[in-house]
Coordinates of C-alpha atoms in Angstrom, one line a residue:
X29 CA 22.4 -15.5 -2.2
X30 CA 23.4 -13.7 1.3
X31 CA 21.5 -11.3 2.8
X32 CA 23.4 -9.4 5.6
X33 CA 20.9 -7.4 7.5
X34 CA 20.9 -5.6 11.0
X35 CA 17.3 -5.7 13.0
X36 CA 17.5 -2.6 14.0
X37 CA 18.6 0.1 11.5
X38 CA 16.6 1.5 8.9
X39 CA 18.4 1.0 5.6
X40 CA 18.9 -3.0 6.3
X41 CA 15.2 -3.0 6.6
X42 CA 14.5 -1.4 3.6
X43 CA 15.9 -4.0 1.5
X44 CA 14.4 -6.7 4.1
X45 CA 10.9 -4.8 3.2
X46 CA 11.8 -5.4 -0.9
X47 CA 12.9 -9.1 -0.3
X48 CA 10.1 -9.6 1.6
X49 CA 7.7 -8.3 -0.7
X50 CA 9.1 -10.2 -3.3
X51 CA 8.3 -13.0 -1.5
X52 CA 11.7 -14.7 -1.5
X53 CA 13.5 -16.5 1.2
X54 CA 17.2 -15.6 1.2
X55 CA 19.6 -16.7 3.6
X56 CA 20.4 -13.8 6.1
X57 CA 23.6 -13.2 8.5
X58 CA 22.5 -10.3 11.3
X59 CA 25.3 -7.5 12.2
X60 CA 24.7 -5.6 14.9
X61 CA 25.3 -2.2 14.4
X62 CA 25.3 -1.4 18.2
X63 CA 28.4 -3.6 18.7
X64 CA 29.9 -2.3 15.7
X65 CA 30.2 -5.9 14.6
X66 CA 30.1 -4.1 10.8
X67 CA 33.4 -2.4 11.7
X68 CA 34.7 -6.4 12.3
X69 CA 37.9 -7.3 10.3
X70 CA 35.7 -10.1 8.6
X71 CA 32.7 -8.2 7.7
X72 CA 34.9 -5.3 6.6
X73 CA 36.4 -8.1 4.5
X74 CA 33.1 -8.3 2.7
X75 CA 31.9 -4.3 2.6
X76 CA 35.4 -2.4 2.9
X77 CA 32.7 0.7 3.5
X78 CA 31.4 -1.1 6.8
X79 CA 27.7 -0.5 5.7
X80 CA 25.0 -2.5 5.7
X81 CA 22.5 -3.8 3.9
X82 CA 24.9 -5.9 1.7
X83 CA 23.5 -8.8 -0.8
X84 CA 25.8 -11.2 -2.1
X85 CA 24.4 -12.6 -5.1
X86 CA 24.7 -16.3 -6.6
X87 CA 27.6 -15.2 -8.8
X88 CA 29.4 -13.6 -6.0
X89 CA 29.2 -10.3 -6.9
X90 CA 28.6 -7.7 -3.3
X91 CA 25.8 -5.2 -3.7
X92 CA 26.1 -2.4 -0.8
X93 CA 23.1 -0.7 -1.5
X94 CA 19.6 -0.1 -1.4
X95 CA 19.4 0.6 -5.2
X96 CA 21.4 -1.9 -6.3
X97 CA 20.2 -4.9 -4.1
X98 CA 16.5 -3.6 -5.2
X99 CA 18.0 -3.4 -9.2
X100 CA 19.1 -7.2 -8.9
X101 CA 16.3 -8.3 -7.1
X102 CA 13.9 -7.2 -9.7
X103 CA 15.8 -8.2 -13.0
X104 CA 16.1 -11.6 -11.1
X105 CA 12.3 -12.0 -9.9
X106 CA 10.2 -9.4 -11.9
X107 CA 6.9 -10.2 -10.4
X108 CA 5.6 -8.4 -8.5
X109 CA 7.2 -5.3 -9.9
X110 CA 8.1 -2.6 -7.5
X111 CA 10.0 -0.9 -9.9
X112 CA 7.4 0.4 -11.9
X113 CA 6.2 -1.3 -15.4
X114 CA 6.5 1.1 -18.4
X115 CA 9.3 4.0 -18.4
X116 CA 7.2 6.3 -17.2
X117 CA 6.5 4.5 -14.1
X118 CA 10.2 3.3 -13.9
X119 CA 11.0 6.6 -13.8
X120 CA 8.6 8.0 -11.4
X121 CA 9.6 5.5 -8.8
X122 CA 13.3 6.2 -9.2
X123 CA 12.9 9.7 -8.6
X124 CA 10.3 9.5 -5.9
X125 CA 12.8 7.3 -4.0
X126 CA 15.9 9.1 -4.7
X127 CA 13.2 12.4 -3.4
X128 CA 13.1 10.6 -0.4
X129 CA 15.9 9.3 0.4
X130 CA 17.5 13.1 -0.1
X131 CA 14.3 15.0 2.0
X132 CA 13.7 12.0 4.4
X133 CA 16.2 9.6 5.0
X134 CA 19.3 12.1 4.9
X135 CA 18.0 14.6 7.7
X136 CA 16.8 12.0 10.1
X137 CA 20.0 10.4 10.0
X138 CA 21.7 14.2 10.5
X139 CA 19.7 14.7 13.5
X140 CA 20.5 11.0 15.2
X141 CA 24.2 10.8 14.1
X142 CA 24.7 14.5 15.1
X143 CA 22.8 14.7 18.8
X144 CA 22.9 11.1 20.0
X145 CA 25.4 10.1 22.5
X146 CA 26.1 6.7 20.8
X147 CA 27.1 8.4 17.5
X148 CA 30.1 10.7 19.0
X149 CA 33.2 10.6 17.2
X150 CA 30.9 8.3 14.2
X151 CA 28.5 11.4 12.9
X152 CA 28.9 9.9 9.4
X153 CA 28.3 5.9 8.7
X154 CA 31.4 4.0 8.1
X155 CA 34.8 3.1 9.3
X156 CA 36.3 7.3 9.4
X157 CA 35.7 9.4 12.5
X158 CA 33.8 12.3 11.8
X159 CA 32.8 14.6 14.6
X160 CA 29.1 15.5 15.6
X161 CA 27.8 19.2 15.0
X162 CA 24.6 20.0 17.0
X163 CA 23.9 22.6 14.3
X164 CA 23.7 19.7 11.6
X165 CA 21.1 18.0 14.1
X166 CA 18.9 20.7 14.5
X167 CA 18.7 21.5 10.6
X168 CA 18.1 18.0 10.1
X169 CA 15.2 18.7 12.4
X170 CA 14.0 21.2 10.3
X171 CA 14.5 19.3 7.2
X172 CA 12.2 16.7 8.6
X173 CA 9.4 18.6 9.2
X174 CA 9.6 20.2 5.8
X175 CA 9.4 16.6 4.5
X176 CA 6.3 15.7 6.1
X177 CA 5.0 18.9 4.6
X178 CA 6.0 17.8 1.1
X179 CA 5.0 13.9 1.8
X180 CA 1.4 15.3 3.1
X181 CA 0.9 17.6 -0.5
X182 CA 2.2 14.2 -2.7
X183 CA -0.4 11.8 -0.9
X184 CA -3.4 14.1 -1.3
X185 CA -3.1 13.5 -5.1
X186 CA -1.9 10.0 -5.1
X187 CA -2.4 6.4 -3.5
X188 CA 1.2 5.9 -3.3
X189 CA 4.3 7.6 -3.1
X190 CA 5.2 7.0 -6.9
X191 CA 1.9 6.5 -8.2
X192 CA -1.3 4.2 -7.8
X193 CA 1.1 1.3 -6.6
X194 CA 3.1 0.0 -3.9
X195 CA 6.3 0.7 -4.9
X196 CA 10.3 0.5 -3.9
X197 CA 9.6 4.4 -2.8
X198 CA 7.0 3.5 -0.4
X199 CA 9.2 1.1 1.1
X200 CA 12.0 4.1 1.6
X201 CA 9.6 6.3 2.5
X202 CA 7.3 4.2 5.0
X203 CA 10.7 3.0 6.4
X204 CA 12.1 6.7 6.9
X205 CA 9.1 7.9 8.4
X206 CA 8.8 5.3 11.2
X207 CA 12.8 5.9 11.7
X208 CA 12.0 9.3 12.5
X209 CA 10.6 8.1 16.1
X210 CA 14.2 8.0 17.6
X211 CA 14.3 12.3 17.1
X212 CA 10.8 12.0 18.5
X213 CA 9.2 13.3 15.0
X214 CA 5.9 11.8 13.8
X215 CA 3.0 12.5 11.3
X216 CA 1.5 15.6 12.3
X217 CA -2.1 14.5 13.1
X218 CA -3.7 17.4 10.4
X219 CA -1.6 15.0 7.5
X220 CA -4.5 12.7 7.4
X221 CA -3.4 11.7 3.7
X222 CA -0.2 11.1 5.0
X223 CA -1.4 8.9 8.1
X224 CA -4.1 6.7 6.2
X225 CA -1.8 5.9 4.0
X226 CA 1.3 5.0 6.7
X227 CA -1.7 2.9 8.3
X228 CA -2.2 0.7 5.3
X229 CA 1.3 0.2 4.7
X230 CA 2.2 -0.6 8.2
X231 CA -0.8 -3.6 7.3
X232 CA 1.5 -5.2 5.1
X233 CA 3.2 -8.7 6.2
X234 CA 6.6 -6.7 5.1
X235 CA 6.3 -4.3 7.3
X236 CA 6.2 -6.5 10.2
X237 CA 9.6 -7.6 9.5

């Protein structure tokens, strides 16, 4: 397999996080985003979307996605599961991440892409121009402080995001949160639910990563 990551963005890392916890080695190519080396010829080559993360598995098929790189990566190595074990739990954590990704990851991304210097004429991830709208980045604002709101309510009644385990939501979620820094959101410090349990993720060797 081929893992093609970039240190610095937060989807790459959430599929470093599931590898990682997975507790696999796989041989990893870095693309910086800042240089646009994922707008390349030969990386476009690869991911015609110019996104990353990107897994290319043994048979040579291209995964572009989160989901999908997490989908091989537990039919392929089962244990641990982070996936969930019956179909209850399957299901939990599929919509818990997919909750996420929509409440979490989305607007953070709308407030960077939309406000951030580095990001004019590229508002939207990819190889098309889009322009920024400030108005987009201050909803997104908005957005993410509803989704602490809602993160806060879900952790006062359970350990983890999906349920009583680690799970490929808490890896979104943990991963979404700490993105938030570059609009200069946090926790609130009254979502002590929320904050213990950032702390013991952040305790795991994945999250060092």
């Amino acid at each position: 397999m081929l893992f093609y990551d970039c240190s610095t963005a937060p989807n790459p890392r959430r599929a470093r996080m599931f590898i990682a916890e997975k507790g696999l080695e796989i041989e990893t190519r870095d693309i910086s985003i800042a240089k646009g080396e994922q707008l390349a010829e030969d990386f476009r080559a690869i991911n015609p979307s110019a996104t990353l993360p990107v897994l290319v598995t043994d048979e040579g098929t291209v995964l572009t996605e989160n989901l999908g790189i997490a989908a091989y990566l537990e039919a392929q190595f089962p244990e641990p599961p982070l996936m969930g074990r019956t179909p209850d739990e399957k299901g939990l954590v599929l919509m818990w991440n997919s909750i996420v990704e929509q409440h979490g990851g989305a607007p953070v991304a709308e407030a960077l892409r939309n406000a951030h210097p580095a990001f004019e004429g590229r508002a939207i991830p990819g190889p098309a121009k889009y322009a920024q709208i400030p108005e987009l980045a201050q909803r997104g604002v908005e957005r993410v402080e509803r989704f602490f709101a809602m993160l806060e309510n879900r952790l006062k009644d359970s350990a983890n995001v999906a349920g009583p385990e680690f799970t490929l939501a808490d890896i979104s979620t943990f991963v979404f949160v700490d993105f938030a820094r570059v609009i200069k959101m946090r926790i609130p410090q009254e979502n002590s639910a929320t904050l213990a349990w950032f702390d013991k993720v952040a305790s795991r060797h994945s999250a060092q990563l």
